[in-house]
PDB file of C-alpha atoms in Angstrom:
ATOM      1  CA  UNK C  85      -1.429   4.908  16.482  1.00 37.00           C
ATOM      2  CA  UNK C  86       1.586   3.312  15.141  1.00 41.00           C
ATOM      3  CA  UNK C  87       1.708   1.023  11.884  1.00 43.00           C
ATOM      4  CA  UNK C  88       2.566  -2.051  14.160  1.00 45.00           C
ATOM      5  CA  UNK C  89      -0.496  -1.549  16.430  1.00 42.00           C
ATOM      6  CA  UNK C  90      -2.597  -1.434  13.180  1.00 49.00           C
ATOM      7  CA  UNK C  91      -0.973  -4.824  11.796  1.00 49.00           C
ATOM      8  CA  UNK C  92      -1.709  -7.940  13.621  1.00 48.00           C
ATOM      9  CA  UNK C  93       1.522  -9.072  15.532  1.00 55.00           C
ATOM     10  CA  UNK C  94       1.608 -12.375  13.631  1.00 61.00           C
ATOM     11  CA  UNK C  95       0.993 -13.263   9.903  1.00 65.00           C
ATOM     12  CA  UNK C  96      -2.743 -13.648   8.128  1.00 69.00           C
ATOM     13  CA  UNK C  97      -3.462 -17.451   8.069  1.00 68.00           C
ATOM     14  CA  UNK C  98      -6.573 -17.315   5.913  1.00 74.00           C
ATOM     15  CA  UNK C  99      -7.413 -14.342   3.266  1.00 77.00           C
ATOM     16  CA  UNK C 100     -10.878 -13.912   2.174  1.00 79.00           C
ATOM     17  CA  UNK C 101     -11.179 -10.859  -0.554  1.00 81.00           C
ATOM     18  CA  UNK C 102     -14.030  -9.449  -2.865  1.00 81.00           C
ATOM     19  CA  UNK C 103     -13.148  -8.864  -6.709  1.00 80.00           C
ATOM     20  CA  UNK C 104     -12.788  -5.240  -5.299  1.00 81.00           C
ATOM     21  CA  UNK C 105     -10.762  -5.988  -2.895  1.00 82.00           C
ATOM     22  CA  UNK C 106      -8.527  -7.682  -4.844  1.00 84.00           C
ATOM     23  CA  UNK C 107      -7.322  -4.156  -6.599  1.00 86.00           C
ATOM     24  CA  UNK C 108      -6.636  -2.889  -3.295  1.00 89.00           C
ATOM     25  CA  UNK C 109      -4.556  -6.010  -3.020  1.00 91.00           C
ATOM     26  CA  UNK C 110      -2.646  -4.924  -5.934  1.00 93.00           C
ATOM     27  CA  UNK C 111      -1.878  -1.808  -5.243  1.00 93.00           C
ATOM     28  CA  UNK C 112      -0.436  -2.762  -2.075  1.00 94.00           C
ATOM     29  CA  UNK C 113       1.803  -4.992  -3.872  1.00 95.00           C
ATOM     30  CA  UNK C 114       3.142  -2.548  -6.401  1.00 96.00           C
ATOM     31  CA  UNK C 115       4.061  -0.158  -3.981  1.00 96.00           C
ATOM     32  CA  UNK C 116       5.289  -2.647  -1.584  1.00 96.00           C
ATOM     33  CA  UNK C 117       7.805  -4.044  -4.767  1.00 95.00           C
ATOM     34  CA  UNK C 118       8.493  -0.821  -5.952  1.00 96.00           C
ATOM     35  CA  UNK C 119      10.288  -0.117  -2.388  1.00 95.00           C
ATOM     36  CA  UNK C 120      12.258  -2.979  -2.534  1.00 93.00           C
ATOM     37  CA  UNK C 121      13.656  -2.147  -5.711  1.00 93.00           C
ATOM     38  CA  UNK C 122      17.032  -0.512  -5.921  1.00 94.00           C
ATOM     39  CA  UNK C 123      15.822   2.884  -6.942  1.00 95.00           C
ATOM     40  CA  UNK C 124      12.503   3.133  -5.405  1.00 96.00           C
ATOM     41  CA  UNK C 125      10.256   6.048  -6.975  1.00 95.00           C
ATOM     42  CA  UNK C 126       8.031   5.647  -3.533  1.00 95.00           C
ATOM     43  CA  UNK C 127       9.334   4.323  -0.286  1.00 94.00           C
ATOM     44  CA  UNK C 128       6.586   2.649   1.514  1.00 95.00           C
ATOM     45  CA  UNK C 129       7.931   0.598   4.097  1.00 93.00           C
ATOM     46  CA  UNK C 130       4.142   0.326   5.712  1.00 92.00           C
ATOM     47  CA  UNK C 131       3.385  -1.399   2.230  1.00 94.00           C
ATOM     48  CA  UNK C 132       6.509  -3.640   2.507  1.00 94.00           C
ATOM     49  CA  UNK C 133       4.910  -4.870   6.366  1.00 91.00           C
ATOM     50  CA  UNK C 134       1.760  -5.452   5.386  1.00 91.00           C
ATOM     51  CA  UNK C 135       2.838  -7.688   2.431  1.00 92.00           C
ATOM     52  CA  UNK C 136       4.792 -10.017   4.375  1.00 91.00           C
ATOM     53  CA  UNK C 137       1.756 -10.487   6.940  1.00 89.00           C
ATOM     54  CA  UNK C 138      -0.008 -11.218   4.392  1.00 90.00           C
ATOM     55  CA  UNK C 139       2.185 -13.182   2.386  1.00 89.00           C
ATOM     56  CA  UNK C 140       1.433 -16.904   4.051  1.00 89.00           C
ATOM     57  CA  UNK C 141      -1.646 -17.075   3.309  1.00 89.00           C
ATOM     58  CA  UNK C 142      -1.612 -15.538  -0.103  1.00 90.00           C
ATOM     59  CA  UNK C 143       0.538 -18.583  -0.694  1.00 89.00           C
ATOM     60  CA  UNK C 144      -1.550 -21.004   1.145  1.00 89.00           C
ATOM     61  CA  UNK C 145      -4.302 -19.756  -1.310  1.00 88.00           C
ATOM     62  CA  UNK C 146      -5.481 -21.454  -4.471  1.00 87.00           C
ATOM     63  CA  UNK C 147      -6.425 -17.876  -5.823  1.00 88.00           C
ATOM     64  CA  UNK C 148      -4.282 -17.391  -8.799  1.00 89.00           C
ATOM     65  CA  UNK C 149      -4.232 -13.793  -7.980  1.00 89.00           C
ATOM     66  CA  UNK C 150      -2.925 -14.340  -4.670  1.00 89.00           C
ATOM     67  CA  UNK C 151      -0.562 -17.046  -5.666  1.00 90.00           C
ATOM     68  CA  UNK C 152       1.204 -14.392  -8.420  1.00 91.00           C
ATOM     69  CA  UNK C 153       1.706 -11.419  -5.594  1.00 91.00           C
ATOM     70  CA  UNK C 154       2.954 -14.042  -3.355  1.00 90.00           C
ATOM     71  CA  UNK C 155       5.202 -14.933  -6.424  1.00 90.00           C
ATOM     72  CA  UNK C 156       6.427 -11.350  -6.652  1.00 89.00           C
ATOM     73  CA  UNK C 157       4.927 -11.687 -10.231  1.00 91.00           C
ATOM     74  CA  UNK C 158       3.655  -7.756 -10.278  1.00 91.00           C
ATOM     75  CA  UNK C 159       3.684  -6.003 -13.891  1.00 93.00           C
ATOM     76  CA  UNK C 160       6.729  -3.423 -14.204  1.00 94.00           C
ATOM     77  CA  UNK C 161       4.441  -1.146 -15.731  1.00 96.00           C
ATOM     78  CA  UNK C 162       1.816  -1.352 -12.922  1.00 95.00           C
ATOM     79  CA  UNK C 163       4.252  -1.408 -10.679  1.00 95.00           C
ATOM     80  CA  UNK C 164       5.829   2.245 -11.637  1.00 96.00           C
ATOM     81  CA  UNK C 165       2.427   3.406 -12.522  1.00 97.00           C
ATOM     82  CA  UNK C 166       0.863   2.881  -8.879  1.00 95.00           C
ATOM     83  CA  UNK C 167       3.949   4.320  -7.112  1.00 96.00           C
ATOM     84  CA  UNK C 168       3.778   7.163  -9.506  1.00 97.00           C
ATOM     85  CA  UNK C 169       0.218   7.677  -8.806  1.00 95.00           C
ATOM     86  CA  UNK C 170       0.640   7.232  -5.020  1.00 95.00           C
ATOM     87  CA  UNK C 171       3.874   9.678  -4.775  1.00 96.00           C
ATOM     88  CA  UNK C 172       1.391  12.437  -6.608  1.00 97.00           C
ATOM     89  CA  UNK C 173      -1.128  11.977  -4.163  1.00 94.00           C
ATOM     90  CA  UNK C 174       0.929  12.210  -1.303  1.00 95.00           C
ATOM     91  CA  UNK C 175       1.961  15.420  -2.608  1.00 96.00           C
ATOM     92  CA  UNK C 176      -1.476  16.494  -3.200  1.00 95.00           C
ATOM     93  CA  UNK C 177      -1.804  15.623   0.594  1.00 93.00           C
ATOM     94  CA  UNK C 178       1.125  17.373   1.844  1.00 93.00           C
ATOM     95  CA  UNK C 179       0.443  20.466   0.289  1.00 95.00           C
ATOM     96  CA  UNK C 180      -2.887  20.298   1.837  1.00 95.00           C
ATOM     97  CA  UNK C 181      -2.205  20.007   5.176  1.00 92.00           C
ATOM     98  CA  UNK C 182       0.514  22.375   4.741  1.00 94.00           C
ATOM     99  CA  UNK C 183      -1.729  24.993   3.818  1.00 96.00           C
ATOM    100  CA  UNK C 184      -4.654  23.724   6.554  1.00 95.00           C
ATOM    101  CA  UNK C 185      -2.406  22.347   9.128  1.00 91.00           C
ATOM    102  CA  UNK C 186      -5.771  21.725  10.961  1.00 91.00           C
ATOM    103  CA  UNK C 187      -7.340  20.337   8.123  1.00 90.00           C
ATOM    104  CA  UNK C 188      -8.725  16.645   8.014  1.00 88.00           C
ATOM    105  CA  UNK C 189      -7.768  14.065   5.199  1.00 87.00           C
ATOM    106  CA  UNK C 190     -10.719  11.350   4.414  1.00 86.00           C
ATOM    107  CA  UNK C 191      -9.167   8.426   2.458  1.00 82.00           C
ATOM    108  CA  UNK C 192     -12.392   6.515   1.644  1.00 82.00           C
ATOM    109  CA  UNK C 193     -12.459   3.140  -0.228  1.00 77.00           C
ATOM    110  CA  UNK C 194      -8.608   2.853  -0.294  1.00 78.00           C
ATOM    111  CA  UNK C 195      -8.399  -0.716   1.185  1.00 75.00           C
ATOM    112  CA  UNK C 196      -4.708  -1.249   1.927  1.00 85.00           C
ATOM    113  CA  UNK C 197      -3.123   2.413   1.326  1.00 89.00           C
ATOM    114  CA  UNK C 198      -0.552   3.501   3.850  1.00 90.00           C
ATOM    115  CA  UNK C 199      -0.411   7.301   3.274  1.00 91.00           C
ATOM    116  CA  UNK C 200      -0.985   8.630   6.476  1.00 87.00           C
ATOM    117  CA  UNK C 201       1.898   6.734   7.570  1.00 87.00           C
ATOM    118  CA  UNK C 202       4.239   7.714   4.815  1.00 89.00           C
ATOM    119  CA  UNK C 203       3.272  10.923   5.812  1.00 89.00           C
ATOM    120  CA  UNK C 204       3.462  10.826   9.431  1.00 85.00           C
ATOM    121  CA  UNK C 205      -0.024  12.712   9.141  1.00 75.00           C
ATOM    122  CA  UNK C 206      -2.343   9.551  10.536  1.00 61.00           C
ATOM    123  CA  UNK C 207      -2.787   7.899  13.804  1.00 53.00           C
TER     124      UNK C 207
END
């Protein structure tokens, strides 16, 4: 399963999220800004995809929240901490399935994370 056949083939029109939801939201967007930036600690270009689907309507919405990510108005220090956090993990992951190449990954409750395809270990 590729990422594209995962993402709808044109952009969200209408966003509906829980409070919890909403971190997954963020995290999304941190990684997805950190690999734009000129010396990206993570390179998620999944991340990147998914935020411009999503973008229209997070700028449609009257959601502060949404409004902000649309805005590109992410903390630095988030930012670098969830890439940071996400680069460790996919570490953790690849070291796994080195040592268990038939071993199974369960991400559960990770809303928008794109690991599998950053690790070319999903689909």
């Amino acid at each position: 399963m590729s990422l594209e056949f995962v993402i709808a083939p044109a952009p969200v029109e209408r966003l509906d999220l829980s409070d919890v939801a909403c971190t997954s939201l963020m995290t999304l967007a941190c990684r997805a800004r950190e690999s734009a930036s000129d010396s990206p600690i993570l390179d998620d270009p999944g991340a990147v995809r998914v935020l411009q689907r999503l973008a229209p309507a997070l700028e449609r919405s009257s959601n502060p929240l949404f409004q902000s990510v649309a805005a590109g108005e992410i903390d630095r220090a988030a930012q670098i901490y969830v890439s940071l956090r996400a680069r460790r993990f996919d570490r953790y992951a690849r070291d796994f399935m080195r040592r268990h190449p038939d071993g199974v990954i369960v991400n559960l409750g990770c809303g928008f994370d794109t690991r599998c395809f950053r690790l070319g270990i999903g689909g």
